[in-house]
GROMACS .gro file of C-alpha atoms in nm:
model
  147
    1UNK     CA    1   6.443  17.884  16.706
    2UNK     CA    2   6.835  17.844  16.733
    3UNK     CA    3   6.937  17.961  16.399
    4UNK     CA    4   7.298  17.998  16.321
    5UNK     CA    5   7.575  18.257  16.219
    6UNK     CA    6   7.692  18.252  15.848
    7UNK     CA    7   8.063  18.310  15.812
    8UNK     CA    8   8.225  18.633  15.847
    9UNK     CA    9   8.289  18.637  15.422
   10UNK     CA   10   7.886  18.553  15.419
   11UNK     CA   11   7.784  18.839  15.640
   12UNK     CA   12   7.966  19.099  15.472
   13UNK     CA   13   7.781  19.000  15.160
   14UNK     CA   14   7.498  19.057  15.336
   15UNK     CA   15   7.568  19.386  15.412
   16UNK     CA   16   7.677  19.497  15.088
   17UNK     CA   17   7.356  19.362  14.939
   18UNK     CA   18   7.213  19.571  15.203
   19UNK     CA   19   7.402  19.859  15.094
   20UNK     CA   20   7.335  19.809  14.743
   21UNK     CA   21   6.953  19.733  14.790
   22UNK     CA   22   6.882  20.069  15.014
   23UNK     CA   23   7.125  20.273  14.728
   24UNK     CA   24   6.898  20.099  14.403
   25UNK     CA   25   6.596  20.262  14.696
   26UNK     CA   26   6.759  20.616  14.686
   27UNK     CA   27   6.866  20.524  15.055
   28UNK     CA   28   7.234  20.610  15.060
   29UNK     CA   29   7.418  20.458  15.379
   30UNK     CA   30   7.812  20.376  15.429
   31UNK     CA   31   7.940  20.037  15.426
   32UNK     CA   32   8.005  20.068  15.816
   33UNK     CA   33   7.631  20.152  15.862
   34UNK     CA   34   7.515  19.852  15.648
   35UNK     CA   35   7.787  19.650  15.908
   36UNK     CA   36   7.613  19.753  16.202
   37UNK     CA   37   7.288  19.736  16.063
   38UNK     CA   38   7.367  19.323  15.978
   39UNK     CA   39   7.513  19.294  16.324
   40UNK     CA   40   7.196  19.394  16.499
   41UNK     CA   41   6.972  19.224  16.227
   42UNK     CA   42   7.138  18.920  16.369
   43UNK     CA   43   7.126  19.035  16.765
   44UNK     CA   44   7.458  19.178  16.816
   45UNK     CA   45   7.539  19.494  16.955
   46UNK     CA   46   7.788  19.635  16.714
   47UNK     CA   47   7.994  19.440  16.392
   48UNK     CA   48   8.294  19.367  16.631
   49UNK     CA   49   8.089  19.158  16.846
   50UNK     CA   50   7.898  18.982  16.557
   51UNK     CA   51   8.266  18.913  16.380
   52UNK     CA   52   8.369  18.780  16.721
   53UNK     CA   53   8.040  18.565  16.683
   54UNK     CA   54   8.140  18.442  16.370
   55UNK     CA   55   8.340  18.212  16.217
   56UNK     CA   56   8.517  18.234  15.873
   57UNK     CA   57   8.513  17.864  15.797
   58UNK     CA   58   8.408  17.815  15.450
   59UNK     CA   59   8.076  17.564  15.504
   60UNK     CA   60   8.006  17.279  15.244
   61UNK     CA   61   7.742  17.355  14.937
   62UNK     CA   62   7.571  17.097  14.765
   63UNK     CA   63   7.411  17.164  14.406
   64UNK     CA   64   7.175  16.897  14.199
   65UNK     CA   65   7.449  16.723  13.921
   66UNK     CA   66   7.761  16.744  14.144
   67UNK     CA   67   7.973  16.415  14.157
   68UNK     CA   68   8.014  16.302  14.488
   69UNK     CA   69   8.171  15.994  14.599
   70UNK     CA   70   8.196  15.787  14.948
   71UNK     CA   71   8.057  15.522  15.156
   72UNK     CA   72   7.697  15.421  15.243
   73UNK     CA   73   7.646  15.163  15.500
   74UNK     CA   74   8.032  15.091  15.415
   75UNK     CA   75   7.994  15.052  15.042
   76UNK     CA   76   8.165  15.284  14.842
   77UNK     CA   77   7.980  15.471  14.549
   78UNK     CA   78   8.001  15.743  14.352
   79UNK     CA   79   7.704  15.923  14.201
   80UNK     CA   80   7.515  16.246  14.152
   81UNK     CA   81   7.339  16.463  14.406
   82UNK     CA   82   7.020  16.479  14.286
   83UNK     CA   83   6.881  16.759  14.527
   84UNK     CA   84   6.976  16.934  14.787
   85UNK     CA   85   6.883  17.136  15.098
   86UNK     CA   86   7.064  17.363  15.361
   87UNK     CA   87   6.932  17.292  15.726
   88UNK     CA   88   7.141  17.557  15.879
   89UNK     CA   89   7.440  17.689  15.887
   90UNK     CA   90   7.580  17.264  15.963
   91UNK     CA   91   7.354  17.024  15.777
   92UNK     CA   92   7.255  16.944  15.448
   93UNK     CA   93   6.949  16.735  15.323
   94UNK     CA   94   7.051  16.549  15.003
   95UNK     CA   95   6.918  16.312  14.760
   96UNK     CA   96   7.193  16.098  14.572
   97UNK     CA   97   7.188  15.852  14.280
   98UNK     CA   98   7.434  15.584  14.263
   99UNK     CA   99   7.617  15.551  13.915
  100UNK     CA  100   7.617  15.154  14.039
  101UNK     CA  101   7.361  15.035  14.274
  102UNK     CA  102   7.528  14.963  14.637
  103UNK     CA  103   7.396  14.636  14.790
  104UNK     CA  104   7.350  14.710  15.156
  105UNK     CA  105   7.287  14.335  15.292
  106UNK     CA  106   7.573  14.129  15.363
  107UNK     CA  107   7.443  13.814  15.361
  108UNK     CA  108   7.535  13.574  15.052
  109UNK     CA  109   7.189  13.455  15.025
  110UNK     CA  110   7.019  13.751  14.919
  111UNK     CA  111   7.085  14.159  14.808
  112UNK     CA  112   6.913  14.490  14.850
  113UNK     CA  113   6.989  14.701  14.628
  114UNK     CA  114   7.011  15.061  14.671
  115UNK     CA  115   7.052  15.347  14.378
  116UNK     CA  116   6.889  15.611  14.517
  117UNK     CA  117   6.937  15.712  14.914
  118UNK     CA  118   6.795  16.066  15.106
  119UNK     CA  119   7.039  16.151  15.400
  120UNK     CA  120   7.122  16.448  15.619
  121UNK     CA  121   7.455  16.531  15.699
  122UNK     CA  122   7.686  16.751  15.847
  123UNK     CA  123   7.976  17.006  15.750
  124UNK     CA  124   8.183  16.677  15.754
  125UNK     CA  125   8.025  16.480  15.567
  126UNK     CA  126   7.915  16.262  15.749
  127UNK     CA  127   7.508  16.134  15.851
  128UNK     CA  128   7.442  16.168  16.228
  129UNK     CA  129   7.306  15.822  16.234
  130UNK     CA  130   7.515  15.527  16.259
  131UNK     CA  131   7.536  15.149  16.247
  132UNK     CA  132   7.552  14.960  16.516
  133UNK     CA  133   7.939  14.939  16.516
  134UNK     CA  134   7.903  15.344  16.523
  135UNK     CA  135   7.970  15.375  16.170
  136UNK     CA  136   7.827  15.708  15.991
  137UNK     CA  137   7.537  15.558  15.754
  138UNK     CA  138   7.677  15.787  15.497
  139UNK     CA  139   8.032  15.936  15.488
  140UNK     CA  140   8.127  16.140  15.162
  141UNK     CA  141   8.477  16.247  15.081
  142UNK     CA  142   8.619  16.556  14.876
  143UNK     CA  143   8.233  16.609  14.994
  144UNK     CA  144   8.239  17.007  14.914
  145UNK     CA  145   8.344  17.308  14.699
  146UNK     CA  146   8.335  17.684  14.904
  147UNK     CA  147   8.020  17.878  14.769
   0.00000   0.00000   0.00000
């Protein structure tokens, strides 16, 4: 399983949870041992390497009642997520509610209405699968807030 690296910021939280989890134990240990104890947790040899691993790009969070706004199937919306999931350190499953169903059919002789839609998408924003003119099904703008 190809699982990967949290940023830099996120694994030196980790190690000071470490830290603080061993100390609340009676397990005293410096801040550079709780380093090199996340680095090899994570299959590095030593913190430098695991930093040099890393990056320190925040990544996107999504949380159940944020606004979002952007375009599905080239419609624009705005709405609510109404759950989400992390899939990695890159991709986020979400379930979002329209404030206005979208009508995804662009024929004048009938609609399909949409309110509700479950995606995945990257740190971008944007769904891995496309229409046929290789447009993202769903694209979301000002998409994320740094944990």
């Amino acid at each position: 399983m190809d699982v990967s690296l949290p940023s830099r910021d996120a694994l030196k939280a980790q190690a000071k949870r470490l830290r603080a989890g061993l100390a609340a134990n009676g397990h005293q240990i410096t801040h550079s041992q709780a380093l090199e104890a996340v680095a090899h947790q994570w299959g590095a040899r030593d913190w430098n390497t695991l930093c040099a691993m890393a990056k320190n790009t925040p990544q996107p969070t999504y949380r159940p009642g944020q606004a979002v706004s952007g375009r599905y199937l080239g419609h624009p919306f705005t709405g609510l997520v109404k759950a989400a999931n992390a899939r990695g350190r890159d991709y986020w499953g979400l379930t979002l509610r329209f404030d206005a169903p979208v009508d995804v059919v662009k024929s004048a002789h009938f609609s399909a209405l949409r309110q509700q839609i479950t995606c995945v998408i990257d740190a971008s924003g944007c769904s891995a699968q496309k229409t046929s003119d290789g447009t993202p099904h769903v694209v979301l703008h000002d998409h994320w807030s740094a944990a």
